[in-house]
PDB file of C-alpha atoms in Angstrom:
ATOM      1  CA  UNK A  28      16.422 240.009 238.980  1.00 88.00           C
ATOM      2  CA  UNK A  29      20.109 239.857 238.272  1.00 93.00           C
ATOM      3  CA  UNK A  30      22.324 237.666 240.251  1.00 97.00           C
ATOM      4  CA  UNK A  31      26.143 239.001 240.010  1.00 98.00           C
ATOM      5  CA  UNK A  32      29.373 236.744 241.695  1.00 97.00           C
ATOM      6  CA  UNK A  33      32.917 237.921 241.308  1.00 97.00           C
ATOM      7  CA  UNK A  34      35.728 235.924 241.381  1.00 97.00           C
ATOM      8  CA  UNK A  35      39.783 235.971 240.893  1.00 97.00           C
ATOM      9  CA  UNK A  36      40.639 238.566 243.831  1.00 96.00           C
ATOM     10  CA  UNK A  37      43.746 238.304 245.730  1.00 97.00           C
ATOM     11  CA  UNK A  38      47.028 239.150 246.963  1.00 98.00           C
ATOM     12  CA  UNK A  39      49.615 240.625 244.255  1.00 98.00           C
ATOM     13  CA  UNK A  40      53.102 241.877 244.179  1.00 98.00           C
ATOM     14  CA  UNK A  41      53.440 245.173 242.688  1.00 98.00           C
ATOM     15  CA  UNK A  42      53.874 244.912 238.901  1.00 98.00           C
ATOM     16  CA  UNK A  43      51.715 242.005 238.890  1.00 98.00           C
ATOM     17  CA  UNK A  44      48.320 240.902 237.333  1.00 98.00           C
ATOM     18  CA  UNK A  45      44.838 239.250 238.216  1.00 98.00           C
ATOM     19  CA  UNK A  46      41.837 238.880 236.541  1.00 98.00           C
ATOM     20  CA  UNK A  47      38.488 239.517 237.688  1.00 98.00           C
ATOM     21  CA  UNK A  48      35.179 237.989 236.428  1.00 98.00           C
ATOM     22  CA  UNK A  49      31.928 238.328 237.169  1.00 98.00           C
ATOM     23  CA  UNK A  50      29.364 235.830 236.683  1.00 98.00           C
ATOM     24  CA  UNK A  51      25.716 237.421 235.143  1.00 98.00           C
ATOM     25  CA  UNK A  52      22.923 235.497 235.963  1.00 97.00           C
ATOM     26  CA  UNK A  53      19.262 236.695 235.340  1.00 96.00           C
ATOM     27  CA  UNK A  54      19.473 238.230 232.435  1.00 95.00           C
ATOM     28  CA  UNK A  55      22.045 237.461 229.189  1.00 94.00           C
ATOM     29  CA  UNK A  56      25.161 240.023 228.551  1.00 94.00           C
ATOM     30  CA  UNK A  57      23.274 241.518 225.510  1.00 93.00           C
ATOM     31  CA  UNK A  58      20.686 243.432 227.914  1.00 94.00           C
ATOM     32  CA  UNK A  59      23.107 244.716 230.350  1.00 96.00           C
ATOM     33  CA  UNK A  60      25.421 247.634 230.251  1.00 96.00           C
ATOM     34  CA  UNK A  61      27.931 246.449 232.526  1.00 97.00           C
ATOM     35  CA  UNK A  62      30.635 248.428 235.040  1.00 98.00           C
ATOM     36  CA  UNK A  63      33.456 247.387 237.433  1.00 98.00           C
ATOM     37  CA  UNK A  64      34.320 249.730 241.087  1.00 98.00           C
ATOM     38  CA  UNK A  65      36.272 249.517 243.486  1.00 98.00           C
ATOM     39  CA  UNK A  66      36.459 250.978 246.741  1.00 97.00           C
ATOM     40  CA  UNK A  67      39.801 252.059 248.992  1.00 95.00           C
ATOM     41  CA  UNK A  68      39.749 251.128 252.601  1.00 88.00           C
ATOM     42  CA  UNK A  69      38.573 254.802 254.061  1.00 91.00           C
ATOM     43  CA  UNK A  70      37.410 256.051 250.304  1.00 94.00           C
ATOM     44  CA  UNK A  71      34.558 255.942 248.126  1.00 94.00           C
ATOM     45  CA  UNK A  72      33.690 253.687 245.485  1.00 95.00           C
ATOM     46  CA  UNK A  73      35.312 254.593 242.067  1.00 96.00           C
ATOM     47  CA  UNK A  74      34.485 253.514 238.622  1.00 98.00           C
ATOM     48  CA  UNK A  75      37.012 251.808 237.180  1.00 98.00           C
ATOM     49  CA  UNK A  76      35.775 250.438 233.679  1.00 98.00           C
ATOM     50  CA  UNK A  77      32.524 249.586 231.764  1.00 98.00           C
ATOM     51  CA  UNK A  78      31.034 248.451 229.060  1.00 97.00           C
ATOM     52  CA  UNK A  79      28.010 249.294 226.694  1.00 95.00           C
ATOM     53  CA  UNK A  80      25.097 246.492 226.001  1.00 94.00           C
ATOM     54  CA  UNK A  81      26.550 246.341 222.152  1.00 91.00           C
ATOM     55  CA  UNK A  82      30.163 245.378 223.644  1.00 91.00           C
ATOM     56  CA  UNK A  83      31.379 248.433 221.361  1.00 92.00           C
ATOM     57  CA  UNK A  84      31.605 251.481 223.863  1.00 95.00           C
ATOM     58  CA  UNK A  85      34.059 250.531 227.065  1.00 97.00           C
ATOM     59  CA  UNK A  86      35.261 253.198 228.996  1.00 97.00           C
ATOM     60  CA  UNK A  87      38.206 253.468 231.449  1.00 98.00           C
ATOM     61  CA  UNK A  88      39.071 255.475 234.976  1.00 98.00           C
ATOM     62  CA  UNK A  89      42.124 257.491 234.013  1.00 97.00           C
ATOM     63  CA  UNK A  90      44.008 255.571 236.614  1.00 97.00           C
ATOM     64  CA  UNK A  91      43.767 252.302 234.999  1.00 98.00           C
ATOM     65  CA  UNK A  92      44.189 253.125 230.885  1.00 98.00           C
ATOM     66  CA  UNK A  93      46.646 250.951 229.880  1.00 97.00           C
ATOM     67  CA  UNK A  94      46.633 248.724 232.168  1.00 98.00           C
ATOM     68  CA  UNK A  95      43.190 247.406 232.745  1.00 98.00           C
ATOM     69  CA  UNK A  96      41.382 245.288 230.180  1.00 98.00           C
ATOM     70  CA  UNK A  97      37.263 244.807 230.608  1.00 98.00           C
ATOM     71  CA  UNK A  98      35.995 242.209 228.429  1.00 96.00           C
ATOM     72  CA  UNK A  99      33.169 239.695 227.877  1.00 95.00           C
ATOM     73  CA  UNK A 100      32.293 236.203 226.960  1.00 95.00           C
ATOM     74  CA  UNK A 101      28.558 236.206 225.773  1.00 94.00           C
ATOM     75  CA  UNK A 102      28.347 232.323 225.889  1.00 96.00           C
ATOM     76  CA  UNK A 103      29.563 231.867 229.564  1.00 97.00           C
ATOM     77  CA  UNK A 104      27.642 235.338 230.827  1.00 97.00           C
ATOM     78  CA  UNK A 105      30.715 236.179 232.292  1.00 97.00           C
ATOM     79  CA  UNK A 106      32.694 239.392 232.331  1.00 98.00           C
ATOM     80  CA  UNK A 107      36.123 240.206 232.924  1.00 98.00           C
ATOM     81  CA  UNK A 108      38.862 242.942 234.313  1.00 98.00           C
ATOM     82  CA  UNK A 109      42.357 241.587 233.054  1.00 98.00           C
ATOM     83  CA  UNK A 110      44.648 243.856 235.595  1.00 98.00           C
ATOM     84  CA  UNK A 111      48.059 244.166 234.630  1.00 98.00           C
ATOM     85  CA  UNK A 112      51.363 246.214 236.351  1.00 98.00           C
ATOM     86  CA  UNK A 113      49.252 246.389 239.100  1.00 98.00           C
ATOM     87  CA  UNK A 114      50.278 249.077 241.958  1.00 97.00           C
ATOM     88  CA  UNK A 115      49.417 249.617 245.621  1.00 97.00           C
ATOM     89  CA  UNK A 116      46.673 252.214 244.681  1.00 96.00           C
ATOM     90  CA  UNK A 117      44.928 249.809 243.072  1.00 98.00           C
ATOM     91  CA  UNK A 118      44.329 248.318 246.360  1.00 97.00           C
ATOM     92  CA  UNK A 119      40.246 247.791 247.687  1.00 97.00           C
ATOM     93  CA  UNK A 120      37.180 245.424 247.113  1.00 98.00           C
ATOM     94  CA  UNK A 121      36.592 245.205 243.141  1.00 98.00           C
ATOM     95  CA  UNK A 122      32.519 245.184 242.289  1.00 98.00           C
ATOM     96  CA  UNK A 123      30.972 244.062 239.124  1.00 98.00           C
ATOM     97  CA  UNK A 124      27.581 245.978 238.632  1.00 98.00           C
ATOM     98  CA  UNK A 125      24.762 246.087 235.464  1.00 97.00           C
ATOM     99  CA  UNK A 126      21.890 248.029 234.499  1.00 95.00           C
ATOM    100  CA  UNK A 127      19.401 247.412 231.308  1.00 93.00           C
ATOM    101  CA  UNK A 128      20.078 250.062 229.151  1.00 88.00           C
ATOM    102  CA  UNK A 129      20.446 251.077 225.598  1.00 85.00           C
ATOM    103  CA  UNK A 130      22.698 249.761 223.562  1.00 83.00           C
ATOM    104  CA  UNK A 131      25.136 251.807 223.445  1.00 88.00           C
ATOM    105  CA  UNK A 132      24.879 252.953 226.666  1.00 90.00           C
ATOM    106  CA  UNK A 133      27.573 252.885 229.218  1.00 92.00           C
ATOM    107  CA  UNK A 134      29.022 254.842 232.413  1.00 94.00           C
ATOM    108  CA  UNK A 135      31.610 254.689 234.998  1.00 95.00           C
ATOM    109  CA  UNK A 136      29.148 256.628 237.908  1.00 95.00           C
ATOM    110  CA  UNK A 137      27.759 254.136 240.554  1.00 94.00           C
ATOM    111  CA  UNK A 138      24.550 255.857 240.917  1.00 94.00           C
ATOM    112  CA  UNK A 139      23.529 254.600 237.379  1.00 94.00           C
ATOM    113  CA  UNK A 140      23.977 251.231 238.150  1.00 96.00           C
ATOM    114  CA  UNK A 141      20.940 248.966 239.571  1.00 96.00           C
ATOM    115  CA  UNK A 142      22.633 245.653 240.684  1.00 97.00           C
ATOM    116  CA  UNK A 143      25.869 244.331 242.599  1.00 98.00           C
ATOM    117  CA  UNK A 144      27.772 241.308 243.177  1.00 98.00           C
ATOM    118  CA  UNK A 145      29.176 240.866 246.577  1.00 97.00           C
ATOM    119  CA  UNK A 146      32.937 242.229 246.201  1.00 97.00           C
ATOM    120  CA  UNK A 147      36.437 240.625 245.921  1.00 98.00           C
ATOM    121  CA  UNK A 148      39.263 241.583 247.607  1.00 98.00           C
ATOM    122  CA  UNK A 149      42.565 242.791 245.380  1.00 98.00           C
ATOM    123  CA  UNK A 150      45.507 243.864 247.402  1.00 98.00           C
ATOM    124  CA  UNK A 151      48.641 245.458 245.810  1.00 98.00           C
ATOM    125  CA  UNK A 152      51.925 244.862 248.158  1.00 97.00           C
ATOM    126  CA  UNK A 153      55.161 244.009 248.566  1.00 94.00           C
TER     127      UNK A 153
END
């Protein structure tokens, strides 16, 4: 069983940053392919980043290239979202997921993913 726990939501100006993590528990980094959603108040929930069990694919929502950063730290089991220039849109409850999967494996649709952390809040306003 995999235990996931966000951490670093918040409230943000406009043009301002925050960085998620999410703590992996259960199994190491190196067996999970790894994804962060978020969902809108009234919306569904929209893949934002992930990345591949290898750490060498990482993909990114259109919305965010540029500006969003998804990394990992194998020794602490921890992964991040570095958000920068952040914008009202990019307002909603942030969700770290995983999945055992190949290696190079790796996808930004919810339906592939198997477990969930809780949520943290990220609002966007001025």
């Amino acid at each position: 069983q995999v235990q996931l726990v966000e951490s670093g939501g918040g409230s943000v100006q406009p043009g301002g940053s925050l960085r998620l993590s999410c703590a992996v528990s259960g199994f190491t980094l190196d067996q999970l392919a790894l994804g962060w959603f978020r969902q809108a108040p009234g919306a569904g929930r929209e893949g934002v980043s992930c990345i591949s069990r290898d750490g060498r694919k990482t993909y990114y929502a259109d919305s965010v290239k540029g500006r969003f950063t998804i990394s990992r730290d194998d020794a602490k089991n921890t992964v991040f979202l570095q958000m920068n220039n952040l914008n009202p849109e990019d307002t909603g409850v942030y969700y770290c997921a995983a999945r055992a999967a190949l290696y190079f494996w790796t996808s930004l649709d919810h339906a592939h993913y198997v477990w969930w952390g809780q949520g943290a809040r990220v609002t966007v306003s001025s």
